[in-house]
PDB file of C-alpha atoms in Angstrom:
ATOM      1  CA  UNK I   1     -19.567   5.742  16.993  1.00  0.00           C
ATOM      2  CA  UNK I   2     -16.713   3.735  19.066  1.00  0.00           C
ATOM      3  CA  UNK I   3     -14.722   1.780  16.828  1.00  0.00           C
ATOM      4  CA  UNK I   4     -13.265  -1.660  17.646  1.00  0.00           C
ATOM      5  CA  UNK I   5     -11.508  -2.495  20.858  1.00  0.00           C
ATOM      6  CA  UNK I   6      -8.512  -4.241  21.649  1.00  0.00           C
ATOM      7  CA  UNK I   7      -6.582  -4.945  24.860  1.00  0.00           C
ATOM      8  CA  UNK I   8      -3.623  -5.607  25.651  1.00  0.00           C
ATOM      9  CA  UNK I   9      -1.980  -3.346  22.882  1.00  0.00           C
ATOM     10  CA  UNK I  10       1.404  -5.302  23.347  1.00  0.00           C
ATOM     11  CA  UNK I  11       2.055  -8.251  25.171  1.00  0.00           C
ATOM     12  CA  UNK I  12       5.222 -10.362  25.483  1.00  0.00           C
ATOM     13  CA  UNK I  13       5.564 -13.892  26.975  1.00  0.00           C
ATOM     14  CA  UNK I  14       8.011 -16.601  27.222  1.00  0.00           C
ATOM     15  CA  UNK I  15       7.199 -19.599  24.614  1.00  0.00           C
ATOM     16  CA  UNK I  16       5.085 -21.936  26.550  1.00  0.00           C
ATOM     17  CA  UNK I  17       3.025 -19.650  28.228  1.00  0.00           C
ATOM     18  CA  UNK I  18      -0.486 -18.610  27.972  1.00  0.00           C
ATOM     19  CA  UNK I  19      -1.868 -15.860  26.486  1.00  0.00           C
ATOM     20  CA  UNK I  20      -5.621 -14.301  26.266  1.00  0.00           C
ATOM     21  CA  UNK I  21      -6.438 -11.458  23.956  1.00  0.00           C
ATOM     22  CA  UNK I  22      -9.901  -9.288  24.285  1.00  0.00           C
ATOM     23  CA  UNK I  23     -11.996  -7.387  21.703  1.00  0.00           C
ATOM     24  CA  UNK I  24     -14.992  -5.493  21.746  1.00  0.00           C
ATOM     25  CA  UNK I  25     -16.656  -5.172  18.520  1.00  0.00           C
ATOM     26  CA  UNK I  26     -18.745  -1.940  17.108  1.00  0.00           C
ATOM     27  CA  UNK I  27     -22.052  -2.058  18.915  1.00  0.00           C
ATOM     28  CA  UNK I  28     -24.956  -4.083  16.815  1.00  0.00           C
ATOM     29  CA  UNK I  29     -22.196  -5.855  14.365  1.00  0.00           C
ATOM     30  CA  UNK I  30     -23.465  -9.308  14.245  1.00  0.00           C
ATOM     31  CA  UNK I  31     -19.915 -10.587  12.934  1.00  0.00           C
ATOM     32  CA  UNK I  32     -16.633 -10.476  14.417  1.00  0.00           C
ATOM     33  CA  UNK I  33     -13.229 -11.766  12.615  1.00  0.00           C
ATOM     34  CA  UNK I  34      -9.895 -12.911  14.311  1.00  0.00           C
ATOM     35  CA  UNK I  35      -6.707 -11.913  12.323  1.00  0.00           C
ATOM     36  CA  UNK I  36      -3.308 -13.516  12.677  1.00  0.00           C
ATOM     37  CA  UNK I  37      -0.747 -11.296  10.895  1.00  0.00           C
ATOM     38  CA  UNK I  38       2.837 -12.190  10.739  1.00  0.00           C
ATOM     39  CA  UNK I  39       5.498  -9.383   9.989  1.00  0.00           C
ATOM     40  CA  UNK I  40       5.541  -8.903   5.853  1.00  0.00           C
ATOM     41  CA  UNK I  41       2.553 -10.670   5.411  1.00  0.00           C
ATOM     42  CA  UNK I  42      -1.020  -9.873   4.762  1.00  0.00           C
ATOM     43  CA  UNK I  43      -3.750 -11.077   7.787  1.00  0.00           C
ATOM     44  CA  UNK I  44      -4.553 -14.487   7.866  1.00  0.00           C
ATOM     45  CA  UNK I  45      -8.061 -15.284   9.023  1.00  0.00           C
ATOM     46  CA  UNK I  46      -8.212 -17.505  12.297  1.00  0.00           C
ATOM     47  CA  UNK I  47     -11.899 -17.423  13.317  1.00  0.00           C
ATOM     48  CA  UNK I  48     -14.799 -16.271  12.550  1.00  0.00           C
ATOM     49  CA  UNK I  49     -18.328 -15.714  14.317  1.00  0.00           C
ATOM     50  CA  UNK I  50     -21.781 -14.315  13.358  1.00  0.00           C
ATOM     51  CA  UNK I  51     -23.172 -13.848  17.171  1.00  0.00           C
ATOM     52  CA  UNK I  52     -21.872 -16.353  19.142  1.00  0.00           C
ATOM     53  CA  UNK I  53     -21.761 -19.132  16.690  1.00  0.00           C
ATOM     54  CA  UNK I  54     -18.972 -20.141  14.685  1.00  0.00           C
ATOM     55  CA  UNK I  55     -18.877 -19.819  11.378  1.00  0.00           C
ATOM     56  CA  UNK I  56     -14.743 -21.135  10.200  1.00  0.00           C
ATOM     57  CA  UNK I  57     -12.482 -22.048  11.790  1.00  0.00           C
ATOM     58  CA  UNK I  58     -11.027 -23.985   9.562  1.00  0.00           C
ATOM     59  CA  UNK I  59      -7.320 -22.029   9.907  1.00  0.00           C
ATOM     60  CA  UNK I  60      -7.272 -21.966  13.900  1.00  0.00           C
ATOM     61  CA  UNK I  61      -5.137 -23.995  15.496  1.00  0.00           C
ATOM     62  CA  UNK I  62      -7.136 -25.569  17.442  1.00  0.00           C
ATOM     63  CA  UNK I  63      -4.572 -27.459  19.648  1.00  0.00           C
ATOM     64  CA  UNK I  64      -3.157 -24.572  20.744  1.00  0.00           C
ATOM     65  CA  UNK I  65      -5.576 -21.466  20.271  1.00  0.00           C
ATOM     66  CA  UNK I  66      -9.333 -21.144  21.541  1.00  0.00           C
ATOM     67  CA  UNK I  67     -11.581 -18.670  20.740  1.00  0.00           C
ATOM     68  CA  UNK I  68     -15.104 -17.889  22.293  1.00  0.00           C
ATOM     69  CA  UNK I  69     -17.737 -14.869  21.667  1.00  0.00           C
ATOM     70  CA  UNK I  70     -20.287 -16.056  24.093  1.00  0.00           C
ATOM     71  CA  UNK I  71     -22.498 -13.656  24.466  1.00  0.00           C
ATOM     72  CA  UNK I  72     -22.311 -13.074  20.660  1.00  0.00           C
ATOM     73  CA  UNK I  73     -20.904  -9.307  21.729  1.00  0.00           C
ATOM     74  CA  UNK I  74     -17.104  -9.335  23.107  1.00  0.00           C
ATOM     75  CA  UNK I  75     -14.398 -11.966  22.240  1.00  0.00           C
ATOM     76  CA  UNK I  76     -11.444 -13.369  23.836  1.00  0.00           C
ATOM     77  CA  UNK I  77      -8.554 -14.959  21.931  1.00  0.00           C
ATOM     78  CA  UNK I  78      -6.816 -17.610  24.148  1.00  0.00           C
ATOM     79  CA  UNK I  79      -2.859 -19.182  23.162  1.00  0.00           C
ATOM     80  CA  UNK I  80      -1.747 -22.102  25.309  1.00  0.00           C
ATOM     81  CA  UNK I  81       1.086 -22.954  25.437  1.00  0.00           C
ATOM     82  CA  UNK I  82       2.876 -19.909  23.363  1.00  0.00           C
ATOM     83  CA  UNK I  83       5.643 -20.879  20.704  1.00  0.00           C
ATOM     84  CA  UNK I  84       7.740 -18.525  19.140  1.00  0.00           C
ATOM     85  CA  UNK I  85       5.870 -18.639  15.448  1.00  0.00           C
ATOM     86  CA  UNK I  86       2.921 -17.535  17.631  1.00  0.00           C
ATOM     87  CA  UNK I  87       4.828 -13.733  16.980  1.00  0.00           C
ATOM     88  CA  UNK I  88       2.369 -11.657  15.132  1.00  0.00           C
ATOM     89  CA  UNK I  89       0.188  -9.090  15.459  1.00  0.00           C
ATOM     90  CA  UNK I  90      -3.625 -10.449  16.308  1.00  0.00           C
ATOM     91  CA  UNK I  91      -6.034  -8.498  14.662  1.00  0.00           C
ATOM     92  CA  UNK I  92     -10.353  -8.151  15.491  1.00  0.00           C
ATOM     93  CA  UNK I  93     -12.422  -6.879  13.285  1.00  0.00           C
ATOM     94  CA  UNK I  94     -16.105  -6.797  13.327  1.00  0.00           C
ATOM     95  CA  UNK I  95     -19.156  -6.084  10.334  1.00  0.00           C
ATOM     96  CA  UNK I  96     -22.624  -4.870  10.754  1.00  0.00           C
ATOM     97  CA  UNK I  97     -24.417  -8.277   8.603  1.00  0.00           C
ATOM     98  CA  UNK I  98     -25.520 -11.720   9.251  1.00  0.00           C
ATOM     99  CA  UNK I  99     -23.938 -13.406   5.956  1.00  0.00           C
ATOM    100  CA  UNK I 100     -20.694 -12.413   5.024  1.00  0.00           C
ATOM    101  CA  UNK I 101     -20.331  -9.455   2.691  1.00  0.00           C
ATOM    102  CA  UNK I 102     -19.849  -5.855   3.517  1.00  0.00           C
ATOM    103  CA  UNK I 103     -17.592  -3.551   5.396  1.00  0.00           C
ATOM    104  CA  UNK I 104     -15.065  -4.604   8.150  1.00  0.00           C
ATOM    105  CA  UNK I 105     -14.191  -2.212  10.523  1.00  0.00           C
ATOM    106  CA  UNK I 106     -10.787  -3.357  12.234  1.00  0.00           C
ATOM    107  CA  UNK I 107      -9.792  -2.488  15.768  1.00  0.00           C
ATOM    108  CA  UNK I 108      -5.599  -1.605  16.431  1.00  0.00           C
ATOM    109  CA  UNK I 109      -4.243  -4.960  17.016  1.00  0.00           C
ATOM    110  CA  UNK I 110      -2.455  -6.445  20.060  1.00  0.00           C
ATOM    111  CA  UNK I 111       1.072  -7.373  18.843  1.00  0.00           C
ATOM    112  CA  UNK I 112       2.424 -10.254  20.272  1.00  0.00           C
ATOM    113  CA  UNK I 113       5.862 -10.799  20.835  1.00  0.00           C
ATOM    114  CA  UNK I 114       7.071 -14.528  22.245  1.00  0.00           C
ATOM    115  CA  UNK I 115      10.709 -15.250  23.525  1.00  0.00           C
TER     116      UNK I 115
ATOM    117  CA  UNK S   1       1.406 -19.359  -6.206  1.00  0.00           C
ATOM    118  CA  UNK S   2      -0.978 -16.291  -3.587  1.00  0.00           C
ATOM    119  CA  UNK S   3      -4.712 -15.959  -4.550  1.00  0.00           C
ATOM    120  CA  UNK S   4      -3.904 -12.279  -4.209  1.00  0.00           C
ATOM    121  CA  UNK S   5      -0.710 -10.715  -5.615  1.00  0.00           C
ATOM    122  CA  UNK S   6       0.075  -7.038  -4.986  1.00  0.00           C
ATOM    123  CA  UNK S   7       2.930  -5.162  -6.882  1.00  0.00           C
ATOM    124  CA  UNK S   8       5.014  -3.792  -5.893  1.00  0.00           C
ATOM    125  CA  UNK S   9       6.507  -5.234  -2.214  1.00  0.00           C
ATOM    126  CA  UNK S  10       7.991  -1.928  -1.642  1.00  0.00           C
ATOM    127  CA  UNK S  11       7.837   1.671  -3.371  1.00  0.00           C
ATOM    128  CA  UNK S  12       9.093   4.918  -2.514  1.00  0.00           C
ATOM    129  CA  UNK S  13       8.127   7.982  -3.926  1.00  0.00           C
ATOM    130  CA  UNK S  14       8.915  11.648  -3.832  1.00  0.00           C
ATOM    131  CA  UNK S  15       5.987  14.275  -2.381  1.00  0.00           C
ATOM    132  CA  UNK S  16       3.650  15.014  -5.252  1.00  0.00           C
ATOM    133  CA  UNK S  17       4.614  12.413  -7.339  1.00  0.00           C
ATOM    134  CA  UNK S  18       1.413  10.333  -8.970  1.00  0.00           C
ATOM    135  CA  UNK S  19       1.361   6.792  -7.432  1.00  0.00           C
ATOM    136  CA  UNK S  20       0.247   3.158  -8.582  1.00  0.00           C
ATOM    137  CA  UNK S  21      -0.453   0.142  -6.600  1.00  0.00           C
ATOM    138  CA  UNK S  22      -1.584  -3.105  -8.495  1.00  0.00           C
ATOM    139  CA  UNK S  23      -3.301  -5.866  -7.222  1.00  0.00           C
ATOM    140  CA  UNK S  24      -3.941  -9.262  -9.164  1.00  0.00           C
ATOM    141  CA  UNK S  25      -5.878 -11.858  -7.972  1.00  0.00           C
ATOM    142  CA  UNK S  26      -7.551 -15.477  -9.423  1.00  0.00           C
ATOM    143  CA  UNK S  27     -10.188 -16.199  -7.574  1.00  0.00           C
ATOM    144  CA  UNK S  28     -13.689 -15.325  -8.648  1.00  0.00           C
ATOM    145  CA  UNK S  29     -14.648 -12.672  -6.778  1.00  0.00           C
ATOM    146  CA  UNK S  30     -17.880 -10.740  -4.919  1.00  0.00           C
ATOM    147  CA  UNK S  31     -15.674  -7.124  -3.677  1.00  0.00           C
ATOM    148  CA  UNK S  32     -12.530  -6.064  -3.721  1.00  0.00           C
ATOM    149  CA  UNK S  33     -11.199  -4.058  -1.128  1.00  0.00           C
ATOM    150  CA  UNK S  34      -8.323  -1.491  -0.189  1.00  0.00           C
ATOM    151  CA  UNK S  35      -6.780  -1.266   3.042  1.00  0.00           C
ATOM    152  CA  UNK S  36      -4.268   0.931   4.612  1.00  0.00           C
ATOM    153  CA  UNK S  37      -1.994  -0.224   7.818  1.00  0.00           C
ATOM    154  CA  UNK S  38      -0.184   2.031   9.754  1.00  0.00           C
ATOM    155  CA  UNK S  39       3.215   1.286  11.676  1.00  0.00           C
ATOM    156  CA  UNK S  40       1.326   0.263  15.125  1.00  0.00           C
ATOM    157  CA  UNK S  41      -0.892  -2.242  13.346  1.00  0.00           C
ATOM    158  CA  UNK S  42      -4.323  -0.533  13.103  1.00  0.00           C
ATOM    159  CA  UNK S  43      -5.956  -1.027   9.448  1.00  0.00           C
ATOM    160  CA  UNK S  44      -8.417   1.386   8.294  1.00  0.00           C
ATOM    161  CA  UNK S  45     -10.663   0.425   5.025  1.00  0.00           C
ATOM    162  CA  UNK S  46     -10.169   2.671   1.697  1.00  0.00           C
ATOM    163  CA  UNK S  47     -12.097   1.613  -0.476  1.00  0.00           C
ATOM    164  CA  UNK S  48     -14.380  -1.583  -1.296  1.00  0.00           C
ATOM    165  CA  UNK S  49     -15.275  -2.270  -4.621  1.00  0.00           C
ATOM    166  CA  UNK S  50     -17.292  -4.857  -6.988  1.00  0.00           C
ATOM    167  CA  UNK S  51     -17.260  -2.374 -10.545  1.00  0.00           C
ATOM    168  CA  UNK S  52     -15.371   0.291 -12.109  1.00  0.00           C
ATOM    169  CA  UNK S  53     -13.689   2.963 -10.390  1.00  0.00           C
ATOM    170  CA  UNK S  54     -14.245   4.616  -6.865  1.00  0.00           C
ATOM    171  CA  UNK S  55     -12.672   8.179  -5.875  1.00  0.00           C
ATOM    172  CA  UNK S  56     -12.100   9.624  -2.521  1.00  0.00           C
ATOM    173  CA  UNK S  57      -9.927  12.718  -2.259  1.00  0.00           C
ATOM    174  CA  UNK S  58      -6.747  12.065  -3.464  1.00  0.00           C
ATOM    175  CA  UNK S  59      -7.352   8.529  -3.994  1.00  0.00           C
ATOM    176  CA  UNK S  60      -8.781   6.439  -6.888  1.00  0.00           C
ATOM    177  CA  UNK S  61      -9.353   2.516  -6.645  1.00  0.00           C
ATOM    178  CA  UNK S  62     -10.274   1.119  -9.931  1.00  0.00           C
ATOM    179  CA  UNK S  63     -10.840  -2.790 -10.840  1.00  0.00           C
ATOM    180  CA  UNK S  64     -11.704  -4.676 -13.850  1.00  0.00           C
ATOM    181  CA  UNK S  65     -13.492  -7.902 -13.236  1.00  0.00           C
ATOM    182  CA  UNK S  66     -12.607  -9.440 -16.695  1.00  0.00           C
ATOM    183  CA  UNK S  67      -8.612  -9.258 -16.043  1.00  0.00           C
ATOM    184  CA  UNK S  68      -8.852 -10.137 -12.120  1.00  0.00           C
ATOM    185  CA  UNK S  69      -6.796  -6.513 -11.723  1.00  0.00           C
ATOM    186  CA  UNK S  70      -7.420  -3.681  -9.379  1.00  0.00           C
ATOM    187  CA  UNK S  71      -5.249  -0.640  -9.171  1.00  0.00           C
ATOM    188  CA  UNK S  72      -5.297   1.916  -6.526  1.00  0.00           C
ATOM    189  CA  UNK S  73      -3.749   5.218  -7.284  1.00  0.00           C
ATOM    190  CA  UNK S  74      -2.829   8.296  -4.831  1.00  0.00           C
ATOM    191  CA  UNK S  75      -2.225  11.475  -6.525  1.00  0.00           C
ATOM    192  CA  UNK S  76      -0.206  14.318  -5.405  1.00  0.00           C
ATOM    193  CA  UNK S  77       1.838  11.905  -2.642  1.00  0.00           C
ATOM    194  CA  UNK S  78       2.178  13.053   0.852  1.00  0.00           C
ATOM    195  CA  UNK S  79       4.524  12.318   3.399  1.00  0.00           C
ATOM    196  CA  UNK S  80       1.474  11.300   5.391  1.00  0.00           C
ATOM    197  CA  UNK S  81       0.274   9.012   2.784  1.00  0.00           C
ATOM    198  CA  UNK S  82       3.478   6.347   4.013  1.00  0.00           C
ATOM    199  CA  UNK S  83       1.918   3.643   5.026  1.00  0.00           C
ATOM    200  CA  UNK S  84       1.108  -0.488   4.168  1.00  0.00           C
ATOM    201  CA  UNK S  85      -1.714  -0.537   1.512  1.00  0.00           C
ATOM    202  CA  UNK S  86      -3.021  -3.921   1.266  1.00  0.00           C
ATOM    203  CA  UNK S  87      -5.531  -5.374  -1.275  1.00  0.00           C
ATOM    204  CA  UNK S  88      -8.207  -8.172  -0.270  1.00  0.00           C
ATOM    205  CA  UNK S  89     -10.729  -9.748  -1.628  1.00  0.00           C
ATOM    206  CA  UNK S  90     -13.883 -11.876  -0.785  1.00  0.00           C
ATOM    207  CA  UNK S  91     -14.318 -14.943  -2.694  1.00  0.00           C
ATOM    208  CA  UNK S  92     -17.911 -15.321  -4.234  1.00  0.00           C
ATOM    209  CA  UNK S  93     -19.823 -17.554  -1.710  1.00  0.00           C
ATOM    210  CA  UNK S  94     -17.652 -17.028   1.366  1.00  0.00           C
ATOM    211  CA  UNK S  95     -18.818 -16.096   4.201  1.00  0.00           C
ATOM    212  CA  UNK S  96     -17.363 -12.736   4.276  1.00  0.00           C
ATOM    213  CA  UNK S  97     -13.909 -13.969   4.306  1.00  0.00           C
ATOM    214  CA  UNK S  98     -11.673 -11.614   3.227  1.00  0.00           C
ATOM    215  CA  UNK S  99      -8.562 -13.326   1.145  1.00  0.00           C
ATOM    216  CA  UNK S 100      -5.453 -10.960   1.568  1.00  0.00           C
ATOM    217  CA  UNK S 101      -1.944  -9.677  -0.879  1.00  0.00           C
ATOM    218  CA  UNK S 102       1.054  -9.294   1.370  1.00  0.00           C
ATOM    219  CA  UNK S 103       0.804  -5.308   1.247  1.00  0.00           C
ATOM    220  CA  UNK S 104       3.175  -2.812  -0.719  1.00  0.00           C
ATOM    221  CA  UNK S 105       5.002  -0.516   1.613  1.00  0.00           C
ATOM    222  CA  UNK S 106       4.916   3.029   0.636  1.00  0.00           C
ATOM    223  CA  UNK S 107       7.090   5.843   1.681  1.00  0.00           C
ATOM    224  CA  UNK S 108       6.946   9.386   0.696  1.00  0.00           C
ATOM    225  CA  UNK S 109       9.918  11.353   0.899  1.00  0.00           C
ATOM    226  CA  UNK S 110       9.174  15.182   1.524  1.00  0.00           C
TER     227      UNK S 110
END
């Protein structure tokens, strides 16, 4: 079974630019998580769908960052503009239920590096 | 003051040695689960727990509900073993949200 998919793996921009982030979760996983983690910290929860509604959001951004799972399979994380606390590693992760609860399966990360 | 504390920050161990990671946390809770992050970012899940005491291989997760404590320990350390281990938890009536410590960063010297 593929895992979770992530592209880029690294990325670095100057602040003020604009940045998009892909993942494809694990085939039939009806949720799919956005992760913000900053070096020395544990990951922060941006967004979160089940199919391609959203379920919180609460802790995006949302003057800056976008999110969208359209077809309720693949995601795209979207920074504009960049600022330099925007340096983290952004992590997907996706699990099989409709609900909350169980496993998450997390894909590698893209780390983000702004200058 | 973190919903989820994780002691300690850092910890380094010699190979074989018996190791302890604790995890405290204060918000009623439905699981608990252990992670492990790799330098490069990509977290794989250990363990994921609502009871008692879970073992795979070297590894033993154990919580008690009453005291809001989990503990993972690794016996016989490896140099492999080096890694982040980081302790979440899903709040009872979230939506799966996973509430996360800061990680302890383990390093086994051969």
């Amino acid at each position: 079974e593929a895992g979770v998919a992530q592209s880029p793996r690294y990325k670095i921009i100057e602040k003020r630019q604009s940045v998009a982030f892909w993942c494809n979760p694990i085939s039939g996983h009806a949720t799919l998580y956005w992760y913000q983690q900053i070096l020395g910290q544990g990951p922060k929860l941006l967004i979160q769908f089940q199919n391609n509604g959203v379920v919180d959001d609460s802790q995006l951004p949302k003057d800056r960052f976008s999110a969208e799972r359209l077809k309720g399979v693949d995601s795209t994380l979207k920074i504009q503009p960049a600022k330099l606390e925007d340096s983290a590693v952004y992590l997907c992760a996706s699990s099989l239920g409709v609900g909350g609860g169980g496993e998450q399966y997390f894909g590698p990360g893209t780390r983000l590096t702004v200058t | 003051k973190n919903e989820v504390e994780q002691s300690p920050q850092n910890l380094t161990a010699q190979e074989g040695e018996f190791i302890t990671i604790n995890c405290s946390y204060s918000v009623g809770i439905s699981a608990l689960h252990w992670l492990q992050q790799h330098p490069g970012g990509g977290i794989v899940s250990l363990f994921m727990l609502s009871s008692g005491k879970k073992k795979h291989g070297r590894l033993i997760a154990t919580i008690n509900i009453q005291e809001k404590h989990s503990s993972l320990h690794i016996t016989a350390s490896h140099p492999r073993d080096s890694a982040v281990y980081i302790c979440a938890v899903r709040s009872r009536g979230s939506q799966g949200n996973l509430i996360f410590g800061k990680g302890t960063k383990l390093s086994v010297k051969p």
